[in-house]
GROMACS .gro file of C-alpha atoms in nm:
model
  142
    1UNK     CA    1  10.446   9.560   8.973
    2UNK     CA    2  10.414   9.466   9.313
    3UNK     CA    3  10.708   9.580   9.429
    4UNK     CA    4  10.585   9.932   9.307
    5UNK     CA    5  10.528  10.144   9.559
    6UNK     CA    6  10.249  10.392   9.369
    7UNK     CA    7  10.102  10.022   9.196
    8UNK     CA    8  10.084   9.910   9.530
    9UNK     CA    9   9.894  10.248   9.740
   10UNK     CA   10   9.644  10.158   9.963
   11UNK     CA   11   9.718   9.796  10.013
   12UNK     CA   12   9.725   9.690  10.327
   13UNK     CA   13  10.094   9.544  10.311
   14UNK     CA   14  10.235   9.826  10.036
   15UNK     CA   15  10.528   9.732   9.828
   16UNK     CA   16  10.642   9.380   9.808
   17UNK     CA   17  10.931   9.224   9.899
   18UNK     CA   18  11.035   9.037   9.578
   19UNK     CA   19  11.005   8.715   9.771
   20UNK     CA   20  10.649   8.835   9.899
   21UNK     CA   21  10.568   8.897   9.554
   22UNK     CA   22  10.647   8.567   9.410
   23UNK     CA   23  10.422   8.424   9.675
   24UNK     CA   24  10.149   8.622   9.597
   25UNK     CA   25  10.162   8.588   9.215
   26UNK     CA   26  10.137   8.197   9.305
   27UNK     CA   27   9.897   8.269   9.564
   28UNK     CA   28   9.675   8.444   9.279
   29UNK     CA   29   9.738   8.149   9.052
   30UNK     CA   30   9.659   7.868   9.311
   31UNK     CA   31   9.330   8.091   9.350
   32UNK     CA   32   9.221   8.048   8.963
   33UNK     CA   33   9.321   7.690   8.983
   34UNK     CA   34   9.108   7.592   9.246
   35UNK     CA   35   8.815   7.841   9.155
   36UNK     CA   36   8.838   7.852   8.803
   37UNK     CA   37   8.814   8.273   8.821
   38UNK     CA   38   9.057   8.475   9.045
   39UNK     CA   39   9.261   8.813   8.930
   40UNK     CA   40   9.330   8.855   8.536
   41UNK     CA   41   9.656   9.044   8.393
   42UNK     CA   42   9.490   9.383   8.214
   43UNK     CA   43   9.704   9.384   7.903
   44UNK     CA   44   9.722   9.644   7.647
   45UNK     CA   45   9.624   9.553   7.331
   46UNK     CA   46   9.859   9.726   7.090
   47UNK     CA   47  10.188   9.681   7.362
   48UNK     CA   48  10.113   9.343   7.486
   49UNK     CA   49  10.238   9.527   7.792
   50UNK     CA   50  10.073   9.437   8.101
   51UNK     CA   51   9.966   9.727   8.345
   52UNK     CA   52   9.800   9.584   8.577
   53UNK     CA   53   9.525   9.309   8.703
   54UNK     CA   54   9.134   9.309   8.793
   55UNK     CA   55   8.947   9.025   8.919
   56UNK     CA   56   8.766   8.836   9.196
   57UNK     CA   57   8.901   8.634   9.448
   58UNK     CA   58   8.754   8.492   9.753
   59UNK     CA   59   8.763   8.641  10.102
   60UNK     CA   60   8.609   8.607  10.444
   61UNK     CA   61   8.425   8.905  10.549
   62UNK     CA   62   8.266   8.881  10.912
   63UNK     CA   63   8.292   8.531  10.888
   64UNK     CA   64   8.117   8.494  10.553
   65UNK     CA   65   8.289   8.356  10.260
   66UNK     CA   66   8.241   8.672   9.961
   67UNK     CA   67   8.389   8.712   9.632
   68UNK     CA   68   8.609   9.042   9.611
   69UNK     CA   69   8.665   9.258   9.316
   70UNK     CA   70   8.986   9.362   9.325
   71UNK     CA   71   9.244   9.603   9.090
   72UNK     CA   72   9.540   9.764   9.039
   73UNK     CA   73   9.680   9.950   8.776
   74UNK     CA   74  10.008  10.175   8.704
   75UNK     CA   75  10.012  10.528   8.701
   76UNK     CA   76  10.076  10.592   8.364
   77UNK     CA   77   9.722  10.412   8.243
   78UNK     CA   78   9.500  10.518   8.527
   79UNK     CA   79   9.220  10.721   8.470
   80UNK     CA   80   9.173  10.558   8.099
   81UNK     CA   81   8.867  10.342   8.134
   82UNK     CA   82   9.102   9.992   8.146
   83UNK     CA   83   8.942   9.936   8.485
   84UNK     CA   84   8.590   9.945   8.378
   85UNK     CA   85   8.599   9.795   8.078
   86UNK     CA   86   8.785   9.456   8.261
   87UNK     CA   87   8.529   9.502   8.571
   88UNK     CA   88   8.223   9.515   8.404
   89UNK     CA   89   8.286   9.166   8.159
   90UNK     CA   90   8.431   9.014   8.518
   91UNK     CA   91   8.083   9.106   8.681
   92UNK     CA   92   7.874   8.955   8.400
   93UNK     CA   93   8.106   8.643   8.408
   94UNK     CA   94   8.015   8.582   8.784
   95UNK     CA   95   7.669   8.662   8.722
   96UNK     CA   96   7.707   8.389   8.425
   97UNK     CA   97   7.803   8.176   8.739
   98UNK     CA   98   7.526   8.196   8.972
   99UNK     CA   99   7.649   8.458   9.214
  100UNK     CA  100   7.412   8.679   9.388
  101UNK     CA  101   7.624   8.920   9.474
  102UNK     CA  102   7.952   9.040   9.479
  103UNK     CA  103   8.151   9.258   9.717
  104UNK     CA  104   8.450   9.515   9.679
  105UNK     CA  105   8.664   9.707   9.970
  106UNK     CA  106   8.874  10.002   9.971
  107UNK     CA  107   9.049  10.178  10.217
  108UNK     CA  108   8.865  10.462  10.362
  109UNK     CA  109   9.040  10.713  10.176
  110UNK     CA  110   9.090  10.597   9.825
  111UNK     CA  111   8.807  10.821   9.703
  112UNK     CA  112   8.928  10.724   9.270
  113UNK     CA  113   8.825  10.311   9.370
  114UNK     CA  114   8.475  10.425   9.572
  115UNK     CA  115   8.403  10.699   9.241
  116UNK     CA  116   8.474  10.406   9.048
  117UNK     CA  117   8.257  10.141   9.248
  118UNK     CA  118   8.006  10.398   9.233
  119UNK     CA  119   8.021  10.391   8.836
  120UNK     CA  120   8.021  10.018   8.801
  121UNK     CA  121   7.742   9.990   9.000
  122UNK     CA  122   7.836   9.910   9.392
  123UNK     CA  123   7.676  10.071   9.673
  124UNK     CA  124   7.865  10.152  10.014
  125UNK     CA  125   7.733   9.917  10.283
  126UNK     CA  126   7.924  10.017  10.560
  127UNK     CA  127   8.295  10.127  10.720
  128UNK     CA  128   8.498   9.873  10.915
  129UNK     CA  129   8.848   9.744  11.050
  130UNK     CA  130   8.961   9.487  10.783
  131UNK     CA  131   9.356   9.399  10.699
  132UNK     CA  132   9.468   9.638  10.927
  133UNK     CA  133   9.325   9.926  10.743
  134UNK     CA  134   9.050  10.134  10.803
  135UNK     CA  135   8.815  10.040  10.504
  136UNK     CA  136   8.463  10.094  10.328
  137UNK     CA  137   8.306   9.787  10.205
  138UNK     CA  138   8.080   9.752   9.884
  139UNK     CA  139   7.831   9.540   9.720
  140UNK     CA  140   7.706   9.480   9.419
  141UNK     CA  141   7.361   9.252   9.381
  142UNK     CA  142   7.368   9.034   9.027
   0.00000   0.00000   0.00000
């Protein structure tokens, strides 16, 4: 999937390379090893097919350590709830762990991912420069 360039729209480094994308599958794993939370495959229940992931994952924003949400999900299943359903047991889980807040980005013009911030809760905090995109940053008090 990360080799795909519609899975992979608005990232800041698009499609993979499939060496790139071994590294960041084990970059994402190293991440829930030494965390013990980090992105989670979004599976379908009936399929067992996986379409895509959701989670948090630590980032420096201005210098301040934050925990991300981030997602992705394949064409075919977007716009079917999948997101919000994964996003909104992920927020309660780091709420479960003592985090005040939580933080999401998106690239300035990926209005679907602000709508959907907006539904789960996140309020627009401010625009910036970040990964070589232009982006609007979110947050989310627990």
């Amino acid at each position: 999937m990360l080799q795909d360039k519609d899975f992979m729209a608005f990232s800041p480094y698009g499609d993979l390379t499939t060496e790139a994308a071994k590294t960041r599958f084990f970059e994402i794993l190293e991440h829930y090893k030494n965390y013990n939370f980090g992105k989670m495959a979004i599976v379908l229940k009936d399929t067992h097919q996986i379409i895509g992931y959701c989670g948090f994952e630590n980032c420096v924003v201005d210098g301040k350590k934050e925990a991300e949400l981030g997602f992705r999900i394949i064409k075919g299943e977007r716009n079917k709830g999948y997101i919000v359903e994964a996003s909104l047991k992920l927020i309660e889980d780091m709420k479960n762990r003592n985090f005040k807040h939580v933080i999401a980005f998106s690239e300035k013009d990926n209005l679907p991912a602000h709508n959907l911030l907006a539904k789960l809760g996140f309020i627009k905090t401010n625009s910036s420069h970040y990964l070589n995109m232009e982006v609007c940053f979110f947050k989310k008090d627990l």
